[in-house]
Amino acid sequence: MPGTPREQRRQEMTEAILRSARAQLESAGVEGVTLREVARDIGIAVSALYRYVDNRDDLITALLVEAFTDHADAVDAAVDAADPDDLPGAITAALRAYRTWSVQHPAQFGLAFGAPVPGYRAPADRTIAVAVRPGSRVMGLYARAHAAGLVDPDVLERRAARLDDGTSAGFEALAQRQSYALPVPAVALAVDAFVRVHGFTVMEVFGQLRPLVSPADAYFESLLTDTLTTLGL
């Protein structure tokens, strides 16, 4: 149900503030996001802006949460549109969407995964849960594939043989923290795959792939095929 006129006005102003801040992020980078520019853009006094955001850090956090949410929503949409009986296909769709959204939204991706913003520390209680959504969705699909017997046991055995005490403990802690229903070697394989896709995406978004290969679409599709093999699918 619609809120009171005051609540609706607050929602409209909050959305306007976020739109303005996002436009500044896209045009000038995070250094260009300022309360003064947002206030000027939407036609209110800076003092009035503090009714909606606590400070610049609060505004950056709102942009960060929005970026993480939009990214995760894109991955979810790709998985939801995939054949539910084709788990390798759904994983491929998720990883492809992860890269596609990132390339299409370089400013937001840069805020989320680029250089730290000087003097800013993201509040864990507002950012971590949404930041891990894409990885958790892929892990959930991989857990289903593992439970269905779709993961090559030889691949799992070889990955288990490469686990030392340090990495094994780290992967086990990750599985427990996120409630991943996978054995430690499978968690390690999934992390290997995600690091590969994320690393590729970082290099592409930040222009580091251009000297090597451009355009990168065919290269990425080849990497996806190799990634499924790495996962034992």
mmCIF file of C-alpha atoms in Angstrom:
data_model
loop_
_atom_site.group_PDB
_atom_site.id
_atom_site.type_symbol
_atom_site.label_atom_id
_atom_site.label_comp_id
_atom_site.label_asym_id
_atom_site.label_seq_id
_atom_site.Cartn_x
_atom_site.Cartn_y
_atom_site.Cartn_z
ATOM 1 C CA MET A 1 0.000 0.000 0.000
ATOM 2 C CA PRO A 2 1.224 3.568 -0.681
ATOM 3 C CA GLY A 3 2.670 5.415 2.280
ATOM 4 C CA THR A 4 1.679 8.773 3.626
ATOM 5 C CA PRO A 5 2.415 11.858 1.493
ATOM 6 C CA ARG A 6 5.402 12.548 3.733
ATOM 7 C CA GLU A 7 6.734 9.014 3.254
ATOM 8 C CA GLN A 8 6.203 9.224 -0.495
ATOM 9 C CA ARG A 9 8.024 12.557 -0.599
ATOM 10 C CA ARG A 10 10.930 11.102 1.324
ATOM 11 C CA GLN A 11 11.110 8.118 -1.026
ATOM 12 C CA GLU A 12 11.062 10.401 -4.073
ATOM 13 C CA MET A 13 13.803 12.611 -2.657
ATOM 14 C CA THR A 14 15.937 9.620 -1.724
ATOM 15 C CA GLU A 15 15.632 8.255 -5.259
ATOM 16 C CA ALA A 16 16.472 11.666 -6.734
ATOM 17 C CA ILE A 17 19.565 11.941 -4.533
ATOM 18 C CA LEU A 18 20.728 8.489 -5.576
ATOM 19 C CA ARG A 19 20.127 9.224 -9.281
ATOM 20 C CA SER A 20 22.156 12.402 -9.042
ATOM 21 C CA ALA A 21 24.991 10.705 -7.149
ATOM 22 C CA ARG A 22 25.015 7.846 -9.667
ATOM 23 C CA ALA A 23 25.271 10.306 -12.549
ATOM 24 C CA GLN A 24 28.226 11.983 -10.843
ATOM 25 C CA LEU A 25 29.865 8.609 -10.286
ATOM 26 C CA GLU A 26 29.470 7.727 -13.962
ATOM 27 C CA SER A 27 30.720 11.086 -15.248
ATOM 28 C CA ALA A 28 33.472 11.969 -12.799
ATOM 29 C CA GLY A 29 34.236 8.889 -10.722
ATOM 30 C CA VAL A 30 33.760 8.557 -6.997
ATOM 31 C CA GLU A 31 35.921 11.650 -6.420
ATOM 32 C CA GLY A 32 33.218 13.681 -8.163
ATOM 33 C CA VAL A 33 30.441 12.523 -5.837
ATOM 34 C CA THR A 34 29.857 15.378 -3.399
ATOM 35 C CA LEU A 35 26.901 16.463 -1.303
ATOM 36 C CA ARG A 36 27.202 19.987 -2.641
ATOM 37 C CA GLU A 37 26.897 18.830 -6.260
ATOM 38 C CA VAL A 38 23.977 16.543 -5.448
ATOM 39 C CA ALA A 39 22.146 19.346 -3.637
ATOM 40 C CA ARG A 40 22.742 21.757 -6.515
ATOM 41 C CA ASP A 41 21.628 19.164 -9.073
ATOM 42 C CA ILE A 42 18.295 18.402 -7.403
ATOM 43 C CA GLY A 43 17.666 21.985 -6.355
ATOM 44 C CA ILE A 44 17.834 21.903 -2.575
ATOM 45 C CA ALA A 45 20.148 23.380 0.034
ATOM 46 C CA VAL A 46 23.016 21.235 1.270
ATOM 47 C CA SER A 47 21.587 21.510 4.773
ATOM 48 C CA ALA A 48 18.323 19.969 3.532
ATOM 49 C CA LEU A 49 20.238 17.028 2.113
ATOM 50 C CA TYR A 50 21.124 15.901 5.616
ATOM 51 C CA ARG A 51 17.487 14.969 6.172
ATOM 52 C CA TYR A 52 18.075 12.070 3.784
ATOM 53 C CA VAL A 53 21.759 11.112 4.115
ATOM 54 C CA ASP A 54 24.002 11.365 7.136
ATOM 55 C CA ASN A 55 27.147 12.380 5.233
ATOM 56 C CA ARG A 56 29.125 11.656 2.070
ATOM 57 C CA ASP A 57 30.112 8.205 3.332
ATOM 58 C CA ASP A 58 26.437 7.357 3.740
ATOM 59 C CA LEU A 59 25.831 8.430 0.150
ATOM 60 C CA ILE A 60 28.724 6.316 -1.133
ATOM 61 C CA THR A 61 27.364 3.353 0.812
ATOM 62 C CA ALA A 62 23.968 3.806 -0.833
ATOM 63 C CA LEU A 63 25.660 3.783 -4.256
ATOM 64 C CA LEU A 64 27.653 0.713 -3.306
ATOM 65 C CA VAL A 65 24.595 -1.200 -2.092
ATOM 66 C CA GLU A 66 22.765 -0.243 -5.274
ATOM 67 C CA ALA A 67 25.663 -1.502 -7.417
ATOM 68 C CA PHE A 68 25.925 -4.801 -5.564
ATOM 69 C CA THR A 69 22.145 -5.255 -5.726
ATOM 70 C CA ASP A 70 21.865 -4.516 -9.440
ATOM 71 C CA HIS A 71 24.774 -6.842 -10.177
ATOM 72 C CA ALA A 72 23.250 -9.664 -8.145
ATOM 73 C CA ASP A 73 19.824 -9.084 -9.689
ATOM 74 C CA ALA A 74 21.341 -9.448 -13.168
ATOM 75 C CA VAL A 75 22.904 -12.770 -12.205
ATOM 76 C CA ASP A 76 19.640 -13.958 -10.642
ATOM 77 C CA ALA A 77 17.664 -12.971 -13.736
ATOM 78 C CA ALA A 78 20.023 -14.937 -15.985
ATOM 79 C CA VAL A 79 19.755 -18.028 -13.799
ATOM 80 C CA ASP A 80 15.981 -17.742 -13.545
ATOM 81 C CA ALA A 81 15.737 -17.578 -17.331
ATOM 82 C CA ALA A 82 17.903 -20.670 -17.804
ATOM 83 C CA ASP A 83 16.658 -24.240 -18.087
ATOM 84 C CA PRO A 84 16.281 -25.380 -14.449
ATOM 85 C CA ASP A 85 17.240 -28.923 -15.438
ATOM 86 C CA ASP A 86 20.482 -27.818 -17.102
ATOM 87 C CA LEU A 87 22.716 -26.944 -14.143
ATOM 88 C CA PRO A 88 25.917 -26.461 -16.176
ATOM 89 C CA GLY A 89 23.933 -24.158 -18.456
ATOM 90 C CA ALA A 90 22.593 -22.212 -15.491
ATOM 91 C CA ILE A 91 26.099 -21.796 -14.067
ATOM 92 C CA THR A 92 27.309 -20.609 -17.461
ATOM 93 C CA ALA A 93 24.440 -18.110 -17.647
ATOM 94 C CA ALA A 94 25.254 -16.811 -14.161
ATOM 95 C CA LEU A 95 28.936 -16.278 -14.916
ATOM 96 C CA ARG A 96 28.162 -14.723 -18.291
ATOM 97 C CA ALA A 97 25.724 -12.293 -16.645
ATOM 98 C CA TYR A 98 28.325 -11.474 -14.000
ATOM 99 C CA ARG A 99 30.687 -10.281 -16.702
ATOM 100 C CA THR A 100 28.047 -8.633 -18.920
ATOM 101 C CA TRP A 101 26.637 -6.422 -16.168
ATOM 102 C CA SER A 102 30.142 -5.402 -15.132
ATOM 103 C CA VAL A 103 31.180 -4.359 -18.623
ATOM 104 C CA GLN A 104 27.954 -2.418 -19.079
ATOM 105 C CA HIS A 105 28.311 -0.616 -15.724
ATOM 106 C CA PRO A 106 32.023 0.149 -15.356
ATOM 107 C CA ALA A 107 31.581 3.008 -12.879
ATOM 108 C CA GLN A 108 29.474 0.946 -10.499
ATOM 109 C CA PHE A 109 31.767 -2.062 -10.900
ATOM 110 C CA GLY A 110 34.749 0.188 -10.228
ATOM 111 C CA LEU A 111 33.180 1.496 -7.052
ATOM 112 C CA ALA A 112 32.487 -2.054 -5.880
ATOM 113 C CA PHE A 113 35.749 -3.702 -6.911
ATOM 114 C CA GLY A 114 38.220 -0.988 -7.809
ATOM 115 C CA ALA A 115 40.674 0.975 -5.713
ATOM 116 C CA PRO A 116 39.546 1.786 -2.152
ATOM 117 C CA VAL A 117 37.936 5.182 -1.698
ATOM 118 C CA PRO A 118 40.314 7.250 0.454
ATOM 119 C CA GLY A 119 38.965 7.650 3.976
ATOM 120 C CA TYR A 120 35.920 5.477 3.339
ATOM 121 C CA ARG A 121 35.177 2.111 4.926
ATOM 122 C CA ALA A 122 32.121 0.207 3.746
ATOM 123 C CA PRO A 123 29.841 -0.842 6.616
ATOM 124 C CA ALA A 124 29.797 -4.624 6.686
ATOM 125 C CA ASP A 125 26.229 -4.827 7.949
ATOM 126 C CA ARG A 126 24.934 -3.049 4.843
ATOM 127 C CA THR A 127 27.210 -4.418 2.129
ATOM 128 C CA ILE A 128 28.457 -7.954 2.723
ATOM 129 C CA ALA A 129 25.175 -9.841 2.398
ATOM 130 C CA VAL A 130 24.340 -8.274 -0.954
ATOM 131 C CA ALA A 131 27.947 -8.397 -2.200
ATOM 132 C CA VAL A 132 28.131 -12.184 -1.864
ATOM 133 C CA ARG A 133 24.823 -12.881 -3.599
ATOM 134 C CA PRO A 134 26.279 -13.689 -7.064
ATOM 135 C CA GLY A 135 28.872 -16.063 -5.623
ATOM 136 C CA SER A 136 26.296 -17.706 -3.394
ATOM 137 C CA ARG A 137 23.942 -18.226 -6.329
ATOM 138 C CA VAL A 138 26.690 -19.956 -8.310
ATOM 139 C CA MET A 139 27.679 -22.010 -5.275
ATOM 140 C CA GLY A 140 24.073 -23.100 -4.833
ATOM 141 C CA LEU A 141 23.881 -24.267 -8.429
ATOM 142 C CA TYR A 142 27.180 -26.090 -8.118
ATOM 143 C CA ALA A 143 26.006 -27.771 -4.905
ATOM 144 C CA ARG A 144 22.941 -29.033 -6.749
ATOM 145 C CA ALA A 145 25.149 -30.316 -9.568
ATOM 146 C CA HIS A 146 27.379 -32.063 -7.054
ATOM 147 C CA ALA A 147 24.404 -33.628 -5.280
ATOM 148 C CA ALA A 148 23.085 -34.848 -8.637
ATOM 149 C CA GLY A 149 26.380 -36.584 -9.382
ATOM 150 C CA LEU A 150 27.278 -34.252 -12.253
ATOM 151 C CA VAL A 151 30.737 -33.352 -10.947
ATOM 152 C CA ASP A 152 33.560 -35.584 -12.178
ATOM 153 C CA PRO A 153 34.940 -37.384 -9.088
ATOM 154 C CA ASP A 154 38.413 -37.507 -10.658
ATOM 155 C CA VAL A 155 38.446 -33.696 -10.850
ATOM 156 C CA LEU A 156 37.433 -33.515 -7.192
ATOM 157 C CA GLU A 157 40.128 -36.019 -6.244
ATOM 158 C CA ARG A 158 42.837 -34.090 -8.074
ATOM 159 C CA ARG A 159 41.772 -30.823 -6.398
ATOM 160 C CA ALA A 160 41.752 -32.521 -3.007
ATOM 161 C CA ALA A 161 45.330 -33.661 -3.590
ATOM 162 C CA ARG A 162 46.402 -30.033 -4.120
ATOM 163 C CA LEU A 163 44.908 -28.763 -0.868
ATOM 164 C CA ASP A 164 47.422 -27.942 1.810
ATOM 165 C CA ASP A 165 46.472 -27.352 5.438
ATOM 166 C CA GLY A 166 46.256 -23.564 5.047
ATOM 167 C CA THR A 167 43.997 -23.394 2.011
ATOM 168 C CA SER A 168 41.900 -26.316 3.164
ATOM 169 C CA ALA A 169 41.080 -24.524 6.409
ATOM 170 C CA GLY A 170 40.193 -21.374 4.521
ATOM 171 C CA PHE A 171 37.838 -23.126 2.144
ATOM 172 C CA GLU A 172 36.238 -25.048 4.997
ATOM 173 C CA ALA A 173 35.680 -21.814 6.924
ATOM 174 C CA LEU A 174 34.096 -20.251 3.839
ATOM 175 C CA ALA A 175 31.732 -23.190 3.421
ATOM 176 C CA GLN A 176 30.676 -23.003 7.058
ATOM 177 C CA ARG A 177 30.299 -19.225 7.049
ATOM 178 C CA GLN A 178 28.094 -19.213 3.947
ATOM 179 C CA SER A 179 26.429 -22.620 4.583
ATOM 180 C CA TYR A 180 27.632 -24.073 1.276
ATOM 181 C CA ALA A 181 26.527 -27.704 0.999
ATOM 182 C CA LEU A 182 29.747 -28.855 -0.644
ATOM 183 C CA PRO A 183 32.848 -30.794 0.380
ATOM 184 C CA VAL A 184 36.024 -28.747 0.738
ATOM 185 C CA PRO A 185 37.559 -29.793 -2.623
ATOM 186 C CA ALA A 186 34.360 -28.752 -4.414
ATOM 187 C CA VAL A 187 34.357 -25.410 -2.627
ATOM 188 C CA ALA A 188 37.951 -24.955 -3.768
ATOM 189 C CA LEU A 189 36.992 -25.728 -7.378
ATOM 190 C CA ALA A 190 34.128 -23.229 -7.255
ATOM 191 C CA VAL A 191 36.390 -20.540 -5.821
ATOM 192 C CA ASP A 192 38.977 -21.295 -8.523
ATOM 193 C CA ALA A 193 36.308 -20.777 -11.168
ATOM 194 C CA PHE A 194 34.948 -17.600 -9.620
ATOM 195 C CA VAL A 195 38.428 -16.092 -9.236
ATOM 196 C CA ARG A 196 39.093 -16.809 -12.897
ATOM 197 C CA VAL A 197 35.882 -15.148 -14.095
ATOM 198 C CA HIS A 198 36.173 -12.208 -11.718
ATOM 199 C CA GLY A 199 39.825 -11.666 -12.597
ATOM 200 C CA PHE A 200 38.985 -11.658 -16.303
ATOM 201 C CA THR A 201 36.164 -9.199 -15.654
ATOM 202 C CA VAL A 202 38.378 -6.856 -13.642
ATOM 203 C CA MET A 203 40.984 -6.797 -16.408
ATOM 204 C CA GLU A 204 38.344 -6.143 -19.046
ATOM 205 C CA VAL A 205 36.475 -3.411 -17.172
ATOM 206 C CA PHE A 206 39.683 -1.587 -16.282
ATOM 207 C CA GLY A 207 41.019 -1.762 -19.837
ATOM 208 C CA GLN A 208 43.846 -4.175 -19.094
ATOM 209 C CA LEU A 209 42.734 -6.764 -21.656
ATOM 210 C CA ARG A 210 42.843 -4.399 -24.628
ATOM 211 C CA PRO A 211 46.578 -4.819 -25.279
ATOM 212 C CA LEU A 212 46.077 -8.585 -25.233
ATOM 213 C CA VAL A 213 42.762 -9.254 -26.947
ATOM 214 C CA SER A 214 39.954 -7.039 -28.203
ATOM 215 C CA PRO A 215 37.044 -7.518 -28.456
ATOM 216 C CA ALA A 216 36.995 -9.980 -25.593
ATOM 217 C CA ASP A 217 33.691 -11.795 -26.193
ATOM 218 C CA ALA A 218 35.082 -14.876 -27.933
ATOM 219 C CA TYR A 219 37.937 -15.090 -25.455
ATOM 220 C CA PHE A 220 35.514 -14.985 -22.545
ATOM 221 C CA GLU A 221 33.321 -17.717 -24.037
ATOM 222 C CA SER A 222 36.408 -19.888 -24.393
ATOM 223 C CA LEU A 223 37.277 -19.170 -20.772
ATOM 224 C CA LEU A 224 33.760 -20.156 -19.731
ATOM 225 C CA THR A 225 34.123 -23.507 -21.469
ATOM 226 C CA ASP A 226 37.430 -24.086 -19.673
ATOM 227 C CA THR A 227 35.837 -23.019 -16.401
ATOM 228 C CA LEU A 228 33.131 -25.685 -16.662
ATOM 229 C CA THR A 229 35.864 -28.245 -17.270
ATOM 230 C CA THR A 230 37.710 -26.925 -14.226
ATOM 231 C CA LEU A 231 34.521 -27.444 -12.208
ATOM 232 C CA GLY A 232 34.314 -31.030 -13.414
ATOM 233 C CA LEU A 233 31.056 -30.463 -15.262
#
